[in-house]
Amino acid sequence: MSYTKPENWSPGEEITLEPAAELAVKSELNNLILAGPGAGKTELLAQRACFLLQTNLCPYPQKILAISFKKDAAENLKNRVELRSGKELAARFESRTFDSFSKQLLDRFRLGLPDAYRPAKHYNILTSNREIREIVTGYIIERHPNQPNWMHEINFNVLFRRLSDDELPIFEDGEDIYTWVLTRLWNVMIQGGNGLPSSLTFPMISKLADYLLKQNPLIKKALQVTYSHVFLDEFQDTTHLQYELVKTIFLESSVILTSVGDDKQRIMGWAGALSDSFEQFKHDFNASQIELTHNHRSAPRLIEIQNVMAKIINENATYATVSRQHSDLEGVCEVWNFQTHLDEAVFVASSIAKRIQQENVTPRDICILVKQYEHIYARNVIEELGKQGVQARIEKEYQDLLAEECTQLIIDFFKLATIERTHDSWVRVSEVLSFVQGFDPDHDHLEILKMESELNEHIIQIRSKLDRVVNDEDRCKQEIENIIKGIYSFIGVEKFFRLYPKYARGTFFNQLIDDSVEKLTTAYMKYLNWSDAISDFIGLFSIPIMTIHKSKGLEYDTVIFLGLEDDAFWSFQTQRAADMCAFFVALSRAKKQCFFTFSASREILRFGDVQVRPQFNQNLSSLYQILQDANVTVRHISEVNL
């Protein structure tokens, strides 16, 4: 492998970095990079990885570790580094989510934990407080000597918080009922018993990984030697547990850290995100601050409004500058006022249909956002779009599923069996097969040729089976299930699990397969055509509908936010800063157009029931004033307009 001298390295002919970005890419110091919407932070991290790998400043065989919050963000960054630097160098770039990283540590070094905190090799992962509550009420049957009715006296929300927050090991405090419960809860969840398998939450996994490293400094040292550089993406969303793990491993080491974030997009406070993560990082790691100012995403008019919002959120915010790709007059932002949510649905659906039919815009170029309860706020819009021949779907049912490697592999096999010109799918499937078989691409040429011949035969078999699928939902579902089982039998399930250990535990893998079968069946029964069914499954035919939180990191030509109303932002008076950041995130997803709707009456969820209620914007008056100050047009849309 020949390397480039650092002074001769450049990002490539098609990419130009602003001066601050180039400084960040080439820096050999700990840095906090402030990157607003559209600043190109993913590209910046990809270019930094390429610089370090191509110049050997990340010296072989050391690696770069990149930690993101979302699976798709981690995968996107990984793919971009591979595209820019090639497979050989990208093999030393490890892109993970925080949950994946901490779980990998626990799974690899589990035996380094004391018996009391060592989970079983195959533990279950719990994702809801309801499951924890059921364990507390069903498995902790001991009576407290002073508080025999403790189960009816404790605040379960406090218990859930302390399960994540309290340092390990936990010792009973005779004065505190919660430590008494927690010692028993940790024990029953770690050890299992009486039909309960060893079970953990992701915060518990992070805490156990941190405790493990504090108990075993040699493992910590090994990690410091493994990684020369660490990237921390979306750093404004970092929780206390995640940051503690980063500090435990990398503080006072020679590893160079680069964190990237935007305090104007700090919307995960409800999930435990630190309120001062930037300040802590700069202090703890003696980090310099670099600020990117270009916005490559949004049109000038939208950037102008974003700049007004940014100054309200943070008076020290730097004004974003416009990319050269836009003309000065580009960009539309409006508020649409309606009398009823039914009027809103008709107008929004008609506007979307007109854009798709007349302006060569695809459904995936448009996104509908809501603050909460997508199935309620967007229900009538979905119905009206259907009448106009336009599909829309609630994206959370698909986002996580489509980000999984096992689902992507299914899609690739189905594409190869049904769609022409699927070179990328062939490459991905061949690579997985080579990895699981342990082939060396540079030496095992005959073995790889034989493997690819067998792959081609298997794809022909799949094509034959897909061609025989009939117009019967139950038989279709069974056939798809058999084909997918055949795919993983062909690959070798155990070998695949060794490549992706996360699928080997619990029911996670089987649940993903079941979800894929269900959704592929629905898509095929809709079109009776495999090419369209696959495109529908991956979302090419549908307008995505999601909450603001799910839209983080995404971008669209047009964004329509439904319900800029007090009931949607019910906590605005008590958490104004977080809701302003949420509004900023919604606004900044748009490239060219952004519309906010208000309806004087709307279906909302109230006391567990869906009711039509009058809506107001009194609590949001300061937000409306900001839009007015930014000269955002307010349109009152009457029945005549409809």
PDB file of N, CA, C and O in Angstrom, residues 335-387:
ATOM      1  N   VAL A 335     -46.937  29.929   5.944  1.00  0.00           N
ATOM      2  CA  VAL A 335     -47.860  29.319   6.902  1.00  0.00           C
ATOM      3  C   VAL A 335     -49.222  29.261   6.237  1.00  0.00           C
ATOM      4  O   VAL A 335     -49.704  30.264   5.702  1.00  0.00           O
ATOM      5  N   TRP A 336     -49.840  28.067   6.245  1.00  0.00           N
ATOM      6  CA  TRP A 336     -51.171  27.899   5.663  1.00  0.00           C
ATOM      7  C   TRP A 336     -52.189  27.755   6.784  1.00  0.00           C
ATOM      8  O   TRP A 336     -52.085  26.838   7.612  1.00  0.00           O
ATOM      9  N   ASN A 337     -53.181  28.638   6.818  1.00  0.00           N
ATOM     10  CA  ASN A 337     -54.242  28.595   7.834  1.00  0.00           C
ATOM     11  C   ASN A 337     -55.528  28.005   7.248  1.00  0.00           C
ATOM     12  O   ASN A 337     -55.965  28.407   6.166  1.00  0.00           O
ATOM     13  N   PHE A 338     -56.137  27.074   8.005  1.00  0.00           N
ATOM     14  CA  PHE A 338     -57.370  26.422   7.572  1.00  0.00           C
ATOM     15  C   PHE A 338     -58.416  26.501   8.679  1.00  0.00           C
ATOM     16  O   PHE A 338     -58.072  26.655   9.860  1.00  0.00           O
ATOM     17  N   GLN A 339     -59.668  26.331   8.286  1.00  0.00           N
ATOM     18  CA  GLN A 339     -60.747  26.278   9.275  1.00  0.00           C
ATOM     19  C   GLN A 339     -60.845  24.894   9.916  1.00  0.00           C
ATOM     20  O   GLN A 339     -61.116  24.777  11.104  1.00  0.00           O
ATOM     21  N   THR A 340     -60.619  23.843   9.124  1.00  0.00           N
ATOM     22  CA  THR A 340     -60.719  22.483   9.661  1.00  0.00           C
ATOM     23  C   THR A 340     -59.575  21.626   9.126  1.00  0.00           C
ATOM     24  O   THR A 340     -58.975  21.933   8.080  1.00  0.00           O
ATOM     25  N   HIS A 341     -59.312  20.513   9.824  1.00  0.00           N
ATOM     26  CA  HIS A 341     -58.277  19.591   9.374  1.00  0.00           C
ATOM     27  C   HIS A 341     -58.684  18.892   8.083  1.00  0.00           C
ATOM     28  O   HIS A 341     -57.813  18.430   7.325  1.00  0.00           O
ATOM     29  N   LEU A 342     -59.985  18.828   7.794  1.00  0.00           N
ATOM     30  CA  LEU A 342     -60.440  18.238   6.534  1.00  0.00           C
ATOM     31  C   LEU A 342     -60.107  19.161   5.363  1.00  0.00           C
ATOM     32  O   LEU A 342     -59.679  18.706   4.294  1.00  0.00           O
ATOM     33  N   ASP A 343     -60.310  20.482   5.555  1.00  0.00           N
ATOM     34  CA  ASP A 343     -59.885  21.446   4.535  1.00  0.00           C
ATOM     35  C   ASP A 343     -58.374  21.346   4.311  1.00  0.00           C
ATOM     36  O   ASP A 343     -57.888  21.384   3.174  1.00  0.00           O
ATOM     37  N   GLU A 344     -57.655  21.237   5.404  1.00  0.00           N
ATOM     38  CA  GLU A 344     -56.196  21.121   5.346  1.00  0.00           C
ATOM     39  C   GLU A 344     -55.800  19.909   4.506  1.00  0.00           C
ATOM     40  O   GLU A 344     -54.927  20.002   3.627  1.00  0.00           O
ATOM     41  N   ALA A 345     -56.438  18.765   4.768  1.00  0.00           N
ATOM     42  CA  ALA A 345     -56.087  17.528   4.066  1.00  0.00           C
ATOM     43  C   ALA A 345     -56.309  17.663   2.563  1.00  0.00           C
ATOM     44  O   ALA A 345     -55.461  17.247   1.758  1.00  0.00           O
ATOM     45  N   VAL A 346     -57.437  18.256   2.166  1.00  0.00           N
ATOM     46  CA  VAL A 346     -57.752  18.417   0.742  1.00  0.00           C
ATOM     47  C   VAL A 346     -56.719  19.315   0.067  1.00  0.00           C
ATOM     48  O   VAL A 346     -56.192  18.994  -1.012  1.00  0.00           O
ATOM     49  N   PHE A 347     -56.405  20.452   0.700  1.00  0.00           N
ATOM     50  CA  PHE A 347     -55.480  21.412   0.082  1.00  0.00           C
ATOM     51  C   PHE A 347     -54.056  20.853   0.020  1.00  0.00           C
ATOM     52  O   PHE A 347     -53.376  20.968  -1.004  1.00  0.00           O
ATOM     53  N   VAL A 348     -53.607  20.259   1.132  1.00  0.00           N
ATOM     54  CA  VAL A 348     -52.246  19.707   1.161  1.00  0.00           C
ATOM     55  C   VAL A 348     -52.106  18.598   0.122  1.00  0.00           C
ATOM     56  O   VAL A 348     -51.124  18.560  -0.639  1.00  0.00           O
ATOM     57  N   ALA A 349     -53.092  17.688   0.053  1.00  0.00           N
ATOM     58  CA  ALA A 349     -53.028  16.586  -0.905  1.00  0.00           C
ATOM     59  C   ALA A 349     -53.035  17.105  -2.344  1.00  0.00           C
ATOM     60  O   ALA A 349     -52.270  16.628  -3.197  1.00  0.00           O
ATOM     61  N   SER A 350     -53.872  18.095  -2.614  1.00  0.00           N
ATOM     62  CA  SER A 350     -53.944  18.656  -3.971  1.00  0.00           C
ATOM     63  C   SER A 350     -52.637  19.338  -4.355  1.00  0.00           C
ATOM     64  O   SER A 350     -52.169  19.212  -5.495  1.00  0.00           O
ATOM     65  N   SER A 351     -52.044  20.060  -3.403  1.00  0.00           N
ATOM     66  CA  SER A 351     -50.768  20.748  -3.668  1.00  0.00           C
ATOM     67  C   SER A 351     -49.668  19.747  -3.977  1.00  0.00           C
ATOM     68  O   SER A 351     -48.866  19.945  -4.902  1.00  0.00           O
ATOM     69  N   ILE A 352     -49.628  18.660  -3.197  1.00  0.00           N
ATOM     70  CA  ILE A 352     -48.605  17.633  -3.416  1.00  0.00           C
ATOM     71  C   ILE A 352     -48.810  16.955  -4.765  1.00  0.00           C
ATOM     72  O   ILE A 352     -47.860  16.782  -5.542  1.00  0.00           O
ATOM     73  N   ALA A 353     -50.052  16.561  -5.048  1.00  0.00           N
ATOM     74  CA  ALA A 353     -50.345  15.877  -6.313  1.00  0.00           C
ATOM     75  C   ALA A 353     -49.969  16.752  -7.506  1.00  0.00           C
ATOM     76  O   ALA A 353     -49.415  16.275  -8.508  1.00  0.00           O
ATOM     77  N   LYS A 354     -50.265  18.056  -7.410  1.00  0.00           N
ATOM     78  CA  LYS A 354     -49.946  18.982  -8.500  1.00  0.00           C
ATOM     79  C   LYS A 354     -48.437  19.063  -8.724  1.00  0.00           C
ATOM     80  O   LYS A 354     -47.973  19.040  -9.873  1.00  0.00           O
ATOM     81  N   ARG A 355     -47.666  19.111  -7.639  1.00  0.00           N
ATOM     82  CA  ARG A 355     -46.199  19.175  -7.777  1.00  0.00           C
ATOM     83  C   ARG A 355     -45.667  17.917  -8.452  1.00  0.00           C
ATOM     84  O   ARG A 355     -44.801  17.976  -9.323  1.00  0.00           O
ATOM     85  N   ILE A 356     -46.163  16.757  -8.013  1.00  0.00           N
ATOM     86  CA  ILE A 356     -45.679  15.496  -8.574  1.00  0.00           C
ATOM     87  C   ILE A 356     -46.037  15.386 -10.051  1.00  0.00           C
ATOM     88  O   ILE A 356     -45.217  14.955 -10.875  1.00  0.00           O
ATOM     89  N   GLN A 357     -47.259  15.822 -10.414  1.00  0.00           N
ATOM     90  CA  GLN A 357     -47.739  15.663 -11.787  1.00  0.00           C
ATOM     91  C   GLN A 357     -47.167  16.709 -12.741  1.00  0.00           C
ATOM     92  O   GLN A 357     -46.956  16.427 -13.922  1.00  0.00           O
ATOM     93  N   GLN A 358     -46.892  17.926 -12.239  1.00  0.00           N
ATOM     94  CA  GLN A 358     -46.532  19.023 -13.135  1.00  0.00           C
ATOM     95  C   GLN A 358     -45.063  19.449 -13.062  1.00  0.00           C
ATOM     96  O   GLN A 358     -44.576  20.107 -13.976  1.00  0.00           O
ATOM     97  N   GLU A 359     -44.360  19.066 -11.980  1.00  0.00           N
ATOM     98  CA  GLU A 359     -43.017  19.622 -11.793  1.00  0.00           C
ATOM     99  C   GLU A 359     -41.930  18.561 -11.701  1.00  0.00           C
ATOM    100  O   GLU A 359     -40.838  18.824 -11.208  1.00  0.00           O
ATOM    101  N   ASN A 360     -42.235  17.350 -12.145  1.00  0.00           N
ATOM    102  CA  ASN A 360     -41.232  16.289 -12.167  1.00  0.00           C
ATOM    103  C   ASN A 360     -40.601  16.048 -10.797  1.00  0.00           C
ATOM    104  O   ASN A 360     -39.400  15.814 -10.664  1.00  0.00           O
ATOM    105  N   VAL A 361     -41.424  16.136  -9.757  1.00  0.00           N
ATOM    106  CA  VAL A 361     -40.985  15.869  -8.388  1.00  0.00           C
ATOM    107  C   VAL A 361     -41.460  14.468  -8.010  1.00  0.00           C
ATOM    108  O   VAL A 361     -42.601  14.092  -8.301  1.00  0.00           O
ATOM    109  N   THR A 362     -40.609  13.675  -7.382  1.00  0.00           N
ATOM    110  CA  THR A 362     -40.985  12.320  -6.971  1.00  0.00           C
ATOM    111  C   THR A 362     -41.557  12.343  -5.556  1.00  0.00           C
ATOM    112  O   THR A 362     -41.282  13.288  -4.786  1.00  0.00           O
ATOM    113  N   PRO A 363     -42.324  11.319  -5.168  1.00  0.00           N
ATOM    114  CA  PRO A 363     -42.837  11.277  -3.795  1.00  0.00           C
ATOM    115  C   PRO A 363     -41.746  11.372  -2.734  1.00  0.00           C
ATOM    116  O   PRO A 363     -41.958  11.986  -1.687  1.00  0.00           O
ATOM    117  N   ARG A 364     -40.577  10.795  -2.985  1.00  0.00           N
ATOM    118  CA  ARG A 364     -39.502  10.820  -1.977  1.00  0.00           C
ATOM    119  C   ARG A 364     -38.846  12.189  -1.864  1.00  0.00           C
ATOM    120  O   ARG A 364     -38.000  12.388  -0.992  1.00  0.00           O
ATOM    121  N   ASP A 365     -39.205  13.124  -2.746  1.00  0.00           N
ATOM    122  CA  ASP A 365     -38.683  14.495  -2.634  1.00  0.00           C
ATOM    123  C   ASP A 365     -39.488  15.327  -1.644  1.00  0.00           C
ATOM    124  O   ASP A 365     -39.095  16.446  -1.308  1.00  0.00           O
ATOM    125  N   ILE A 366     -40.634  14.790  -1.210  1.00  0.00           N
ATOM    126  CA  ILE A 366     -41.548  15.525  -0.330  1.00  0.00           C
ATOM    127  C   ILE A 366     -41.664  14.780   0.990  1.00  0.00           C
ATOM    128  O   ILE A 366     -41.737  13.558   1.019  1.00  0.00           O
ATOM    129  N   CYS A 367     -41.685  15.511   2.087  1.00  0.00           N
ATOM    130  CA  CYS A 367     -41.841  14.884   3.403  1.00  0.00           C
ATOM    131  C   CYS A 367     -42.910  15.625   4.202  1.00  0.00           C
ATOM    132  O   CYS A 367     -42.964  16.861   4.182  1.00  0.00           O
ATOM    133  N   ILE A 368     -43.757  14.861   4.872  1.00  0.00           N
ATOM    134  CA  ILE A 368     -44.742  15.440   5.781  1.00  0.00           C
ATOM    135  C   ILE A 368     -44.259  15.190   7.209  1.00  0.00           C
ATOM    136  O   ILE A 368     -44.006  14.042   7.598  1.00  0.00           O
ATOM    137  N   LEU A 369     -44.118  16.266   7.968  1.00  0.00           N
ATOM    138  CA  LEU A 369     -43.643  16.176   9.346  1.00  0.00           C
ATOM    139  C   LEU A 369     -44.764  16.523  10.324  1.00  0.00           C
ATOM    140  O   LEU A 369     -45.650  17.320  10.012  1.00  0.00           O
ATOM    141  N   VAL A 370     -44.699  15.917  11.491  1.00  0.00           N
ATOM    142  CA  VAL A 370     -45.599  16.260  12.592  1.00  0.00           C
ATOM    143  C   VAL A 370     -44.779  16.275  13.871  1.00  0.00           C
ATOM    144  O   VAL A 370     -43.671  15.734  13.929  1.00  0.00           O
ATOM    145  N   LYS A 371     -45.331  16.901  14.898  1.00  0.00           N
ATOM    146  CA  LYS A 371     -44.635  16.909  16.186  1.00  0.00           C
ATOM    147  C   LYS A 371     -44.799  15.569  16.881  1.00  0.00           C
ATOM    148  O   LYS A 371     -43.886  15.069  17.535  1.00  0.00           O
ATOM    149  N   GLN A 372     -45.979  14.955  16.739  1.00  0.00           N
ATOM    150  CA  GLN A 372     -46.273  13.698  17.424  1.00  0.00           C
ATOM    151  C   GLN A 372     -47.490  13.048  16.761  1.00  0.00           C
ATOM    152  O   GLN A 372     -48.177  13.677  15.970  1.00  0.00           O
ATOM    153  N   TYR A 373     -47.740  11.785  17.091  1.00  0.00           N
ATOM    154  CA  TYR A 373     -48.943  11.058  16.654  1.00  0.00           C
ATOM    155  C   TYR A 373     -49.181  11.174  15.148  1.00  0.00           C
ATOM    156  O   TYR A 373     -50.212  11.683  14.685  1.00  0.00           O
ATOM    157  N   GLU A 374     -48.242  10.629  14.362  1.00  0.00           N
ATOM    158  CA  GLU A 374     -48.358  10.704  12.905  1.00  0.00           C
ATOM    159  C   GLU A 374     -49.675  10.104  12.412  1.00  0.00           C
ATOM    160  O   GLU A 374     -50.295  10.630  11.480  1.00  0.00           O
ATOM    161  N   HIS A 375     -50.093   9.001  13.020  1.00  0.00           N
ATOM    162  CA  HIS A 375     -51.285   8.292  12.540  1.00  0.00           C
ATOM    163  C   HIS A 375     -52.564   9.090  12.751  1.00  0.00           C
ATOM    164  O   HIS A 375     -53.581   8.818  12.103  1.00  0.00           O
ATOM    165  N   ILE A 376     -52.512  10.093  13.646  1.00  0.00           N
ATOM    166  CA  ILE A 376     -53.690  10.943  13.865  1.00  0.00           C
ATOM    167  C   ILE A 376     -53.580  12.219  13.031  1.00  0.00           C
ATOM    168  O   ILE A 376     -54.489  12.567  12.271  1.00  0.00           O
ATOM    169  N   TYR A 377     -52.471  12.927  13.150  1.00  0.00           N
ATOM    170  CA  TYR A 377     -52.320  14.210  12.462  1.00  0.00           C
ATOM    171  C   TYR A 377     -52.340  14.054  10.933  1.00  0.00           C
ATOM    172  O   TYR A 377     -52.804  14.947  10.224  1.00  0.00           O
ATOM    173  N   ALA A 378     -51.823  12.919  10.433  1.00  0.00           N
ATOM    174  CA  ALA A 378     -51.705  12.772   8.970  1.00  0.00           C
ATOM    175  C   ALA A 378     -52.747  11.850   8.366  1.00  0.00           C
ATOM    176  O   ALA A 378     -52.743  11.632   7.154  1.00  0.00           O
ATOM    177  N   ARG A 379     -53.673  11.318   9.158  1.00  0.00           N
ATOM    178  CA  ARG A 379     -54.610  10.303   8.659  1.00  0.00           C
ATOM    179  C   ARG A 379     -55.422  10.809   7.471  1.00  0.00           C
ATOM    180  O   ARG A 379     -55.527  10.149   6.435  1.00  0.00           O
ATOM    181  N   ASN A 380     -56.012  11.997   7.610  1.00  0.00           N
ATOM    182  CA  ASN A 380     -56.858  12.514   6.533  1.00  0.00           C
ATOM    183  C   ASN A 380     -56.053  12.923   5.310  1.00  0.00           C
ATOM    184  O   ASN A 380     -56.535  12.796   4.175  1.00  0.00           O
ATOM    185  N   VAL A 381     -54.835  13.385   5.519  1.00  0.00           N
ATOM    186  CA  VAL A 381     -53.976  13.720   4.377  1.00  0.00           C
ATOM    187  C   VAL A 381     -53.652  12.454   3.591  1.00  0.00           C
ATOM    188  O   VAL A 381     -53.673  12.456   2.349  1.00  0.00           O
ATOM    189  N   ILE A 382     -53.358  11.357   4.298  1.00  0.00           N
ATOM    190  CA  ILE A 382     -53.081  10.080   3.622  1.00  0.00           C
ATOM    191  C   ILE A 382     -54.289   9.659   2.775  1.00  0.00           C
ATOM    192  O   ILE A 382     -54.148   9.234   1.625  1.00  0.00           O
ATOM    193  N   GLU A 383     -55.486   9.789   3.346  1.00  0.00           N
ATOM    194  CA  GLU A 383     -56.709   9.411   2.623  1.00  0.00           C
ATOM    195  C   GLU A 383     -56.903  10.279   1.374  1.00  0.00           C
ATOM    196  O   GLU A 383     -57.224   9.769   0.287  1.00  0.00           O
ATOM    197  N   GLU A 384     -56.716  11.586   1.526  1.00  0.00           N
ATOM    198  CA  GLU A 384     -56.901  12.491   0.385  1.00  0.00           C
ATOM    199  C   GLU A 384     -55.837  12.270  -0.689  1.00  0.00           C
ATOM    200  O   GLU A 384     -56.132  12.341  -1.886  1.00  0.00           O
ATOM    201  N   LEU A 385     -54.611  11.997  -0.268  1.00  0.00           N
ATOM    202  CA  LEU A 385     -53.560  11.695  -1.243  1.00  0.00           C
ATOM    203  C   LEU A 385     -53.924  10.441  -2.028  1.00  0.00           C
ATOM    204  O   LEU A 385     -53.717  10.368  -3.247  1.00  0.00           O
ATOM    205  N   GLY A 386     -54.480   9.439  -1.330  1.00  0.00           N
ATOM    206  CA  GLY A 386     -54.906   8.213  -1.998  1.00  0.00           C
ATOM    207  C   GLY A 386     -55.933   8.490  -3.088  1.00  0.00           C
ATOM    208  O   GLY A 386     -55.892   7.892  -4.173  1.00  0.00           O
ATOM    209  N   LYS A 387     -56.856   9.411  -2.808  1.00  0.00           N
ATOM    210  CA  LYS A 387     -57.866   9.779  -3.811  1.00  0.00           C
ATOM    211  C   LYS A 387     -57.217  10.428  -5.040  1.00  0.00           C
ATOM    212  O   LYS A 387     -57.751  10.367  -6.145  1.00  0.00           O
TER     213      LYS A 387
END
